[in-house]
Amino acid sequence: MLSGIMKAIQKQAARQRGEERRLLEDIAALSDYETAEAAAELYAAEKHAYSFDGYLYQLSKLKAVLDAGIPPDVALEAVDSCLDAKTIIKQYKGE
C-alpha cells in the first residue's frame, strides 16, 4: 500500500516538473531565457504560501500575459499581483 502511494506521489511530481519545464520553455520563447529564470525564482513555491500547483498557475498566468504582448518587465510585476491574466491584459490595454 505504501509503495503505491509513493509511486503516485512520484508520478505527480514528474507531471508537475514536466509542466514546469514546458511553461518555462514557452515563457522563454515569448520573451527570453532571463525572463523565464526570473519567473522561476520570483514565483517559487518555497517563497510563498501556495503549493507547487500555485507556482505552476503563476507561470501559466505569466505565459498568457506575455502572449498578449505585455512586455516582460511589466508582466513579471503584474503577475505577482492577485489579478488574473484576463484582468491584467485588460488593464494594460486600457479596456
PDB file of C-alpha atoms in Angstrom:
ATOM      1  CA  MET A   1       0.000   0.000   0.000  1.00  0.00           C
ATOM      2  CA  LEU A   2       2.725   2.440   0.961  1.00  0.00           C
ATOM      3  CA  SER A   3       4.658   1.708  -2.226  1.00  0.00           C
ATOM      4  CA  GLY A   4       1.516   2.508  -4.248  1.00  0.00           C
ATOM      5  CA  ILE A   5       1.230   5.876  -2.506  1.00  0.00           C
ATOM      6  CA  MET A   6       4.911   6.587  -3.138  1.00  0.00           C
ATOM      7  CA  LYS A   7       4.528   5.718  -6.818  1.00  0.00           C
ATOM      8  CA  ALA A   8       1.534   8.052  -7.100  1.00  0.00           C
ATOM      9  CA  ILE A   9       3.478  10.879  -5.424  1.00  0.00           C
ATOM     10  CA  GLN A  10       6.441  10.314  -7.739  1.00  0.00           C
ATOM     11  CA  LYS A  11       4.156  10.279 -10.772  1.00  0.00           C
ATOM     12  CA  GLN A  12       2.539  13.555  -9.706  1.00  0.00           C
ATOM     13  CA  ALA A  13       5.938  15.156  -9.083  1.00  0.00           C
ATOM     14  CA  ALA A  14       7.142  14.078 -12.534  1.00  0.00           C
ATOM     15  CA  ARG A  15       3.978  15.507 -14.128  1.00  0.00           C
ATOM     16  CA  GLN A  16       4.442  18.799 -12.288  1.00  0.00           C
ATOM     17  CA  ARG A  17       8.112  19.079 -13.262  1.00  0.00           C
ATOM     18  CA  GLY A  18       7.234  18.352 -16.886  1.00  0.00           C
ATOM     19  CA  GLU A  19       4.588  21.069 -16.818  1.00  0.00           C
ATOM     20  CA  GLU A  20       7.077  23.468 -15.205  1.00  0.00           C
ATOM     21  CA  ARG A  21       9.628  22.745 -17.940  1.00  0.00           C
ATOM     22  CA  ARG A  22       7.056  23.305 -20.711  1.00  0.00           C
ATOM     23  CA  LEU A  23       5.834  26.566 -19.192  1.00  0.00           C
ATOM     24  CA  LEU A  24       9.358  27.914 -18.687  1.00  0.00           C
ATOM     25  CA  GLU A  25      10.279  26.972 -22.272  1.00  0.00           C
ATOM     26  CA  ASP A  26       7.155  28.764 -23.543  1.00  0.00           C
ATOM     27  CA  ILE A  27       7.934  31.826 -21.417  1.00  0.00           C
ATOM     28  CA  ALA A  28      11.490  31.905 -22.785  1.00  0.00           C
ATOM     29  CA  ALA A  29      10.139  31.629 -26.342  1.00  0.00           C
ATOM     30  CA  LEU A  30       7.711  34.522 -25.767  1.00  0.00           C
ATOM     31  CA  SER A  31      10.337  36.717 -24.120  1.00  0.00           C
ATOM     32  CA  ASP A  32      13.817  35.450 -23.294  1.00  0.00           C
ATOM     33  CA  TYR A  33      15.685  32.991 -21.110  1.00  0.00           C
ATOM     34  CA  GLU A  34      16.330  35.628 -18.423  1.00  0.00           C
ATOM     35  CA  THR A  35      12.601  36.258 -18.004  1.00  0.00           C
ATOM     36  CA  ALA A  36      11.978  32.531 -17.586  1.00  0.00           C
ATOM     37  CA  GLU A  37      14.745  32.331 -14.974  1.00  0.00           C
ATOM     38  CA  ALA A  38      13.386  35.382 -13.154  1.00  0.00           C
ATOM     39  CA  ALA A  39       9.883  33.870 -13.115  1.00  0.00           C
ATOM     40  CA  ALA A  40      11.142  30.575 -11.703  1.00  0.00           C
ATOM     41  CA  GLU A  41      12.932  32.476  -8.945  1.00  0.00           C
ATOM     42  CA  LEU A  42      10.215  35.055  -8.245  1.00  0.00           C
ATOM     43  CA  TYR A  43       7.253  32.688  -8.101  1.00  0.00           C
ATOM     44  CA  ALA A  44       8.980  29.691  -6.444  1.00  0.00           C
ATOM     45  CA  ALA A  45       6.535  27.905  -4.133  1.00  0.00           C
ATOM     46  CA  GLU A  46       9.122  27.809  -1.340  1.00  0.00           C
ATOM     47  CA  LYS A  47       8.912  31.610  -1.113  1.00  0.00           C
ATOM     48  CA  HIS A  48       5.126  31.790  -0.992  1.00  0.00           C
ATOM     49  CA  ALA A  49       2.158  30.332   0.837  1.00  0.00           C
ATOM     50  CA  TYR A  50       0.998  28.485  -2.266  1.00  0.00           C
ATOM     51  CA  SER A  51       1.774  24.952  -3.385  1.00  0.00           C
ATOM     52  CA  PHE A  52       3.752  23.798  -6.405  1.00  0.00           C
ATOM     53  CA  ASP A  53       0.476  23.849  -8.335  1.00  0.00           C
ATOM     54  CA  GLY A  54       0.138  27.507  -7.315  1.00  0.00           C
ATOM     55  CA  TYR A  55       3.609  28.109  -8.746  1.00  0.00           C
ATOM     56  CA  LEU A  56       2.540  26.444 -11.990  1.00  0.00           C
ATOM     57  CA  TYR A  57      -0.543  28.685 -12.040  1.00  0.00           C
ATOM     58  CA  GLN A  58       1.688  31.759 -11.738  1.00  0.00           C
ATOM     59  CA  LEU A  59       3.849  30.538 -14.628  1.00  0.00           C
ATOM     60  CA  SER A  60       0.749  29.829 -16.700  1.00  0.00           C
ATOM     61  CA  LYS A  61      -0.587  33.300 -15.948  1.00  0.00           C
ATOM     62  CA  LEU A  62       2.752  34.839 -16.988  1.00  0.00           C
ATOM     63  CA  LYS A  63       2.699  32.885 -20.239  1.00  0.00           C
ATOM     64  CA  ALA A  64      -0.798  34.194 -21.035  1.00  0.00           C
ATOM     65  CA  VAL A  65       0.163  37.783 -20.213  1.00  0.00           C
ATOM     66  CA  LEU A  66       3.326  37.611 -22.330  1.00  0.00           C
ATOM     67  CA  ASP A  67       1.356  36.010 -25.157  1.00  0.00           C
ATOM     68  CA  ALA A  68      -0.921  39.073 -25.107  1.00  0.00           C
ATOM     69  CA  GLY A  69       2.083  41.259 -25.917  1.00  0.00           C
ATOM     70  CA  ILE A  70       2.769  42.722 -22.499  1.00  0.00           C
ATOM     71  CA  PRO A  71       6.493  43.470 -22.021  1.00  0.00           C
ATOM     72  CA  PRO A  72       8.347  41.027 -19.747  1.00  0.00           C
ATOM     73  CA  ASP A  73       9.235  43.537 -17.024  1.00  0.00           C
ATOM     74  CA  VAL A  74       5.627  44.705 -16.734  1.00  0.00           C
ATOM     75  CA  ALA A  75       4.308  41.141 -16.981  1.00  0.00           C
ATOM     76  CA  LEU A  76       6.538  39.804 -14.186  1.00  0.00           C
ATOM     77  CA  GLU A  77       5.368  42.502 -11.801  1.00  0.00           C
ATOM     78  CA  ALA A  78       1.705  42.302 -12.802  1.00  0.00           C
ATOM     79  CA  VAL A  79       1.529  38.519 -12.451  1.00  0.00           C
ATOM     80  CA  ASP A  80       2.867  38.831  -8.903  1.00  0.00           C
ATOM     81  CA  SER A  81      -0.387  40.645  -8.042  1.00  0.00           C
ATOM     82  CA  CYS A  82      -3.635  38.926  -7.124  1.00  0.00           C
ATOM     83  CA  LEU A  83      -5.166  39.724 -10.522  1.00  0.00           C
ATOM     84  CA  ASP A  84      -5.942  37.033 -13.057  1.00  0.00           C
ATOM     85  CA  ALA A  85      -4.426  37.088 -16.550  1.00  0.00           C
ATOM     86  CA  LYS A  86      -7.556  38.471 -18.242  1.00  0.00           C
ATOM     87  CA  THR A  87      -7.737  41.401 -15.818  1.00  0.00           C
ATOM     88  CA  ILE A  88      -4.021  42.164 -16.207  1.00  0.00           C
ATOM     89  CA  ILE A  89      -4.343  42.170 -20.004  1.00  0.00           C
ATOM     90  CA  LYS A  90      -7.465  44.364 -19.926  1.00  0.00           C
ATOM     91  CA  GLN A  91      -5.834  46.886 -17.604  1.00  0.00           C
ATOM     92  CA  TYR A  92      -2.638  47.014 -19.646  1.00  0.00           C
ATOM     93  CA  LYS A  93      -4.548  47.565 -22.861  1.00  0.00           C
ATOM     94  CA  GLY A  94      -6.764  50.186 -21.211  1.00  0.00           C
ATOM     95  CA  GLU A  95     -10.007  48.286 -21.720  1.00  0.00           C
TER      96      GLU A  95
END
